[in-house]
């Protein structure tokens, strides 16, 4: 039936029902059978309000193809992951050679790693590289409250992959299941576990049913950031044979990702992407993409044709801390925030000269103020002194408040949490006065060790800042007037005050 005829009929039907209702017609005798019919229809079709329509996304860029355009060159960093994944794809790409060597088909590849690191991109690039049709679904779309619906959806997905490939004359299909942990969690663990278990069993059956002699070879690519939740049956050889770790990018990876995403963005000549890559430790690919996007929006807002380094710095803060909030803050609180941030900044310069990039008391999201530190090279190991220095920077905000106002505030809660984590790391790395300890260290002893480490650093910071009150006052005054202070301006202020921050702890 044509869409307009169908919609017209539904509209007319509704109008009649409403008119009848308004004229006092009693519908109660047909309500029950109609609702039963509707509910049955919803369940069988797997659509409607209770059971949302199953959304298999076949991705393609031309009308006739479901092969994504993304290539491995569009993925920055991830060199090891790409190499491992490419190796695994040989069975789709060079199926004759692999079968001559008697290699059994690879049925599943699991991509695991933090959100936004490019797992979906990898799966799409794999489809492009192997000329396979690509179907994507998310684990949460399979699991419903009705027994059998999820299993049916799994069957549908595999069937659809094969028929789509046949229709398009392709010999292979990649089925991408994002959040596979929702569908593949350990069996027997869920409350409505019958439905979950049936769905996972069906997935296992479908994976086991993949054969090299089938005209369409299917590869299942799963993605998760919780590999630990997966049922061991999924990970056994012959199912998800390959596990590829897709990690947060290192500095070189971040630079490559920034280059990829700035191709279509006009950057001002002074923009230094290498510096940006260095400043964005811990950012994922999606953070970096969002950062450049935000920077472009900021240029647009100011009516500029090119993206400046200031746009980028602003965007880093926005991605890290969120949008500027227009909370109105009392003058007293603002002053406290200024001294708190100045405390952090002085100690940061003390433990790592040149480390302060900016100090701000513009509230963003939950933060009322913050300092941004200049980049260091990616670091994976920390010495005891480095950890103690970081603890000093953490506690400096609270100590500064105490020195100026006589009391600390709840504003330091996040800093204390961070300092506690660092101290705990020290204890379990054998870097505290306790020496080597086992993970079974009694909670009381751990607590005492953490408190001792933090207290000592608080005392060091207090002794140090007590002699820097003049610098604290002048930096806080500037911050209160201007809202922010660059690292350079802050260092000039340190020199002007004739105060060295280079004293030993
Ligand atoms: P999730 O676990 O949340 O599903 P994901 O790991 O699948 O995330 P993607 O969906 O692949 O991440 O990435 C999201 C977006 O981030 C991409 O569309 C891309 O713009 C950008 N991105 C992420 N990683 C990279 C990368 N390595 N290179 C280039 N762009 C990237």
PDB file of C-alpha atoms in Angstrom, residues 40-200:
ATOM      1  CA  UNK A  40       1.326  -9.178  20.079  1.00  0.00           C
ATOM      2  CA  UNK A  41       2.125  -7.237  16.928  1.00  0.00           C
ATOM      3  CA  UNK A  42       4.708  -5.133  18.740  1.00  0.00           C
ATOM      4  CA  UNK A  43       6.459  -8.166  20.181  1.00  0.00           C
ATOM      5  CA  UNK A  44       6.490 -10.121  16.938  1.00  0.00           C
ATOM      6  CA  UNK A  45       7.753  -7.207  14.891  1.00  0.00           C
ATOM      7  CA  UNK A  46      10.220  -6.153  17.541  1.00  0.00           C
ATOM      8  CA  UNK A  47       9.097  -2.561  17.163  1.00  0.00           C
ATOM      9  CA  UNK A  48       7.018   0.027  18.907  1.00  0.00           C
ATOM     10  CA  UNK A  49       7.198   1.723  22.250  1.00  0.00           C
ATOM     11  CA  UNK A  50       8.034  -1.263  24.414  1.00  0.00           C
ATOM     12  CA  UNK A  51      10.444  -2.893  22.096  1.00  0.00           C
ATOM     13  CA  UNK A  52      12.210  -0.304  19.979  1.00  0.00           C
ATOM     14  CA  UNK A  53      12.754  -1.013  16.334  1.00  0.00           C
ATOM     15  CA  UNK A  54      15.932  -2.987  15.820  1.00  0.00           C
ATOM     16  CA  UNK A  55      18.362  -0.720  14.200  1.00  0.00           C
ATOM     17  CA  UNK A  56      20.881  -2.420  11.989  1.00  0.00           C
ATOM     18  CA  UNK A  57      22.923   0.197  10.259  1.00  0.00           C
ATOM     19  CA  UNK A  58      24.265  -0.712   6.909  1.00  0.00           C
ATOM     20  CA  UNK A  59      26.842   1.922   6.190  1.00  0.00           C
ATOM     21  CA  UNK A  60      27.754   3.106   2.788  1.00  0.00           C
ATOM     22  CA  UNK A  61      28.516   6.225   0.935  1.00  0.00           C
ATOM     23  CA  UNK A  62      27.203   5.536  -2.490  1.00  0.00           C
ATOM     24  CA  UNK A  63      23.661   4.440  -3.215  1.00  0.00           C
ATOM     25  CA  UNK A  64      24.729   1.007  -4.393  1.00  0.00           C
ATOM     26  CA  UNK A  65      27.252   0.047  -1.788  1.00  0.00           C
ATOM     27  CA  UNK A  66      27.314  -0.742   1.893  1.00  0.00           C
ATOM     28  CA  UNK A  67      31.072  -0.446   2.085  1.00  0.00           C
ATOM     29  CA  UNK A  68      32.192   2.449   4.308  1.00  0.00           C
ATOM     30  CA  UNK A  69      34.604   5.027   2.935  1.00  0.00           C
ATOM     31  CA  UNK A  70      36.784   5.155   6.054  1.00  0.00           C
ATOM     32  CA  UNK A  71      40.283   3.786   5.484  1.00  0.00           C
ATOM     33  CA  UNK A  72      43.054   2.852   7.895  1.00  0.00           C
ATOM     34  CA  UNK A  73      44.837   6.074   6.855  1.00  0.00           C
ATOM     35  CA  UNK A  74      41.964   8.034   8.419  1.00  0.00           C
ATOM     36  CA  UNK A  75      42.824   6.550  11.802  1.00  0.00           C
ATOM     37  CA  UNK A  76      45.559   8.357  13.672  1.00  0.00           C
ATOM     38  CA  UNK A  77      47.975   6.588  16.007  1.00  0.00           C
ATOM     39  CA  UNK A  78      46.954   3.033  16.900  1.00  0.00           C
ATOM     40  CA  UNK A  79      49.802   1.663  14.788  1.00  0.00           C
ATOM     41  CA  UNK A  80      50.076  -1.578  16.773  1.00  0.00           C
ATOM     42  CA  UNK A  81      46.313  -2.105  16.808  1.00  0.00           C
ATOM     43  CA  UNK A  82      46.098  -1.433  13.067  1.00  0.00           C
ATOM     44  CA  UNK A  83      48.899  -3.895  12.337  1.00  0.00           C
ATOM     45  CA  UNK A  84      47.285  -6.634  14.432  1.00  0.00           C
ATOM     46  CA  UNK A  85      43.895  -6.022  12.892  1.00  0.00           C
ATOM     47  CA  UNK A  86      45.281  -5.995   9.336  1.00  0.00           C
ATOM     48  CA  UNK A  87      46.942  -9.357   9.959  1.00  0.00           C
ATOM     49  CA  UNK A  88      43.637 -10.741  11.128  1.00  0.00           C
ATOM     50  CA  UNK A  89      41.939  -9.528   7.959  1.00  0.00           C
ATOM     51  CA  UNK A  90      44.156 -11.607   5.697  1.00  0.00           C
ATOM     52  CA  UNK A  91      41.607 -14.393   5.742  1.00  0.00           C
ATOM     53  CA  UNK A  92      38.987 -12.148   4.133  1.00  0.00           C
ATOM     54  CA  UNK A  93      41.414 -10.394   1.806  1.00  0.00           C
ATOM     55  CA  UNK A  94      43.434 -13.410   0.723  1.00  0.00           C
ATOM     56  CA  UNK A  95      40.961 -16.205   1.360  1.00  0.00           C
ATOM     57  CA  UNK A  96      42.441 -18.541  -1.267  1.00  0.00           C
ATOM     58  CA  UNK A  97      45.941 -18.360   0.179  1.00  0.00           C
ATOM     59  CA  UNK A  98      44.744 -18.837   3.733  1.00  0.00           C
ATOM     60  CA  UNK A  99      42.593 -21.835   2.815  1.00  0.00           C
ATOM     61  CA  UNK A 100      45.482 -23.385   0.805  1.00  0.00           C
ATOM     62  CA  UNK A 101      47.481 -23.233   4.013  1.00  0.00           C
ATOM     63  CA  UNK A 102      44.632 -24.901   5.873  1.00  0.00           C
ATOM     64  CA  UNK A 103      44.050 -21.862   8.093  1.00  0.00           C
ATOM     65  CA  UNK A 104      40.605 -22.036   9.625  1.00  0.00           C
ATOM     66  CA  UNK A 105      38.569 -18.907   9.022  1.00  0.00           C
ATOM     67  CA  UNK A 106      38.864 -16.222  11.606  1.00  0.00           C
ATOM     68  CA  UNK A 107      35.356 -15.623  12.886  1.00  0.00           C
ATOM     69  CA  UNK A 108      35.630 -12.808  15.350  1.00  0.00           C
ATOM     70  CA  UNK A 109      37.888  -9.923  16.319  1.00  0.00           C
ATOM     71  CA  UNK A 110      37.364  -8.120  19.590  1.00  0.00           C
ATOM     72  CA  UNK A 111      38.426  -4.489  19.790  1.00  0.00           C
ATOM     73  CA  UNK A 112      38.867  -3.410  23.341  1.00  0.00           C
ATOM     74  CA  UNK A 113      39.810  -0.062  24.843  1.00  0.00           C
ATOM     75  CA  UNK A 114      38.521   3.221  26.266  1.00  0.00           C
ATOM     76  CA  UNK A 115      35.625   5.081  24.607  1.00  0.00           C
ATOM     77  CA  UNK A 116      36.305   7.246  21.580  1.00  0.00           C
ATOM     78  CA  UNK A 117      39.624   5.696  20.622  1.00  0.00           C
ATOM     79  CA  UNK A 118      38.524   4.649  17.140  1.00  0.00           C
ATOM     80  CA  UNK A 119      37.147   1.119  17.510  1.00  0.00           C
ATOM     81  CA  UNK A 120      34.167   1.831  15.253  1.00  0.00           C
ATOM     82  CA  UNK A 121      36.472   3.541  12.757  1.00  0.00           C
ATOM     83  CA  UNK A 122      38.703   0.436  12.741  1.00  0.00           C
ATOM     84  CA  UNK A 123      35.774  -1.847  11.995  1.00  0.00           C
ATOM     85  CA  UNK A 124      34.649   0.421   9.151  1.00  0.00           C
ATOM     86  CA  UNK A 125      38.173   0.662   7.760  1.00  0.00           C
ATOM     87  CA  UNK A 126      38.366  -3.139   7.867  1.00  0.00           C
ATOM     88  CA  UNK A 127      35.224  -3.361   5.744  1.00  0.00           C
ATOM     89  CA  UNK A 128      36.669  -0.862   3.278  1.00  0.00           C
ATOM     90  CA  UNK A 129      40.019  -2.661   3.141  1.00  0.00           C
ATOM     91  CA  UNK A 130      38.461  -6.066   2.522  1.00  0.00           C
ATOM     92  CA  UNK A 131      35.628  -4.842   0.266  1.00  0.00           C
ATOM     93  CA  UNK A 132      33.041  -6.244   2.687  1.00  0.00           C
ATOM     94  CA  UNK A 133      29.554  -4.985   3.319  1.00  0.00           C
ATOM     95  CA  UNK A 134      29.299  -3.476   6.786  1.00  0.00           C
ATOM     96  CA  UNK A 135      26.476  -3.872   9.267  1.00  0.00           C
ATOM     97  CA  UNK A 136      26.585  -2.214  12.656  1.00  0.00           C
ATOM     98  CA  UNK A 137      24.449  -2.844  15.706  1.00  0.00           C
ATOM     99  CA  UNK A 138      24.819  -2.104  19.364  1.00  0.00           C
ATOM    100  CA  UNK A 139      24.688  -4.765  22.098  1.00  0.00           C
ATOM    101  CA  UNK A 140      21.948  -2.918  23.941  1.00  0.00           C
ATOM    102  CA  UNK A 141      19.646  -3.180  20.930  1.00  0.00           C
ATOM    103  CA  UNK A 142      19.499  -6.961  21.223  1.00  0.00           C
ATOM    104  CA  UNK A 143      18.462  -7.340  24.770  1.00  0.00           C
ATOM    105  CA  UNK A 144      14.774  -6.951  25.454  1.00  0.00           C
ATOM    106  CA  UNK A 145      12.443  -7.968  28.207  1.00  0.00           C
ATOM    107  CA  UNK A 146      10.754 -10.626  26.064  1.00  0.00           C
ATOM    108  CA  UNK A 147      12.334 -14.059  25.766  1.00  0.00           C
ATOM    109  CA  UNK A 148      13.415 -14.907  22.265  1.00  0.00           C
ATOM    110  CA  UNK A 149      13.450 -11.388  20.781  1.00  0.00           C
ATOM    111  CA  UNK A 150      17.223 -10.907  21.156  1.00  0.00           C
ATOM    112  CA  UNK A 151      18.044 -14.337  19.748  1.00  0.00           C
ATOM    113  CA  UNK A 152      15.788 -13.646  16.817  1.00  0.00           C
ATOM    114  CA  UNK A 153      17.562 -10.364  16.203  1.00  0.00           C
ATOM    115  CA  UNK A 154      20.938 -12.050  16.182  1.00  0.00           C
ATOM    116  CA  UNK A 155      19.678 -14.502  13.528  1.00  0.00           C
ATOM    117  CA  UNK A 156      18.233 -11.601  11.515  1.00  0.00           C
ATOM    118  CA  UNK A 157      21.524  -9.749  11.619  1.00  0.00           C
ATOM    119  CA  UNK A 158      23.567 -12.630  10.228  1.00  0.00           C
ATOM    120  CA  UNK A 159      20.926 -13.343   7.600  1.00  0.00           C
ATOM    121  CA  UNK A 160      20.803  -9.717   6.584  1.00  0.00           C
ATOM    122  CA  UNK A 161      24.604  -9.547   6.297  1.00  0.00           C
ATOM    123  CA  UNK A 162      24.680 -12.500   3.928  1.00  0.00           C
ATOM    124  CA  UNK A 163      21.780 -11.339   1.805  1.00  0.00           C
ATOM    125  CA  UNK A 164      23.156  -7.813   1.564  1.00  0.00           C
ATOM    126  CA  UNK A 165      26.544  -9.115   0.424  1.00  0.00           C
ATOM    127  CA  UNK A 166      24.895 -11.396  -2.143  1.00  0.00           C
ATOM    128  CA  UNK A 167      22.748  -8.554  -3.435  1.00  0.00           C
ATOM    129  CA  UNK A 168      25.813  -6.372  -3.871  1.00  0.00           C
ATOM    130  CA  UNK A 169      27.943  -9.159  -5.339  1.00  0.00           C
ATOM    131  CA  UNK A 170      30.427  -9.077  -2.435  1.00  0.00           C
ATOM    132  CA  UNK A 171      32.068 -12.167  -1.041  1.00  0.00           C
ATOM    133  CA  UNK A 172      32.342 -10.982   2.549  1.00  0.00           C
ATOM    134  CA  UNK A 173      30.485  -9.093   5.259  1.00  0.00           C
ATOM    135  CA  UNK A 174      31.602  -7.507   8.496  1.00  0.00           C
ATOM    136  CA  UNK A 175      29.125  -7.399  11.345  1.00  0.00           C
ATOM    137  CA  UNK A 176      30.122  -4.813  13.929  1.00  0.00           C
ATOM    138  CA  UNK A 177      28.604  -5.160  17.390  1.00  0.00           C
ATOM    139  CA  UNK A 178      29.378  -2.171  19.600  1.00  0.00           C
ATOM    140  CA  UNK A 179      28.996  -2.524  23.407  1.00  0.00           C
ATOM    141  CA  UNK A 180      29.223  -6.275  22.991  1.00  0.00           C
ATOM    142  CA  UNK A 181      29.495  -6.602  26.783  1.00  0.00           C
ATOM    143  CA  UNK A 182      25.761  -5.868  27.062  1.00  0.00           C
ATOM    144  CA  UNK A 183      24.945  -8.843  24.913  1.00  0.00           C
ATOM    145  CA  UNK A 184      27.928 -11.025  25.770  1.00  0.00           C
ATOM    146  CA  UNK A 185      28.160 -10.624  29.544  1.00  0.00           C
ATOM    147  CA  UNK A 186      28.848 -13.729  31.601  1.00  0.00           C
ATOM    148  CA  UNK A 187      25.814 -16.010  31.500  1.00  0.00           C
ATOM    149  CA  UNK A 188      23.590 -16.385  34.543  1.00  0.00           C
ATOM    150  CA  UNK A 189      24.581 -12.956  35.879  1.00  0.00           C
ATOM    151  CA  UNK A 190      21.616 -10.870  34.722  1.00  0.00           C
ATOM    152  CA  UNK A 191      18.324 -10.533  36.531  1.00  0.00           C
ATOM    153  CA  UNK A 192      16.336 -11.438  33.442  1.00  0.00           C
ATOM    154  CA  UNK A 193      19.123 -13.826  32.550  1.00  0.00           C
ATOM    155  CA  UNK A 194      17.039 -16.248  30.457  1.00  0.00           C
ATOM    156  CA  UNK A 195      16.672 -13.659  27.714  1.00  0.00           C
ATOM    157  CA  UNK A 196      20.306 -12.504  27.948  1.00  0.00           C
ATOM    158  CA  UNK A 197      21.546 -16.093  27.909  1.00  0.00           C
ATOM    159  CA  UNK A 198      19.405 -17.068  24.932  1.00  0.00           C
ATOM    160  CA  UNK A 199      20.689 -14.067  22.988  1.00  0.00           C
ATOM    161  CA  UNK A 200      24.309 -14.879  23.741  1.00  0.00           C
TER     162      UNK A 200
END
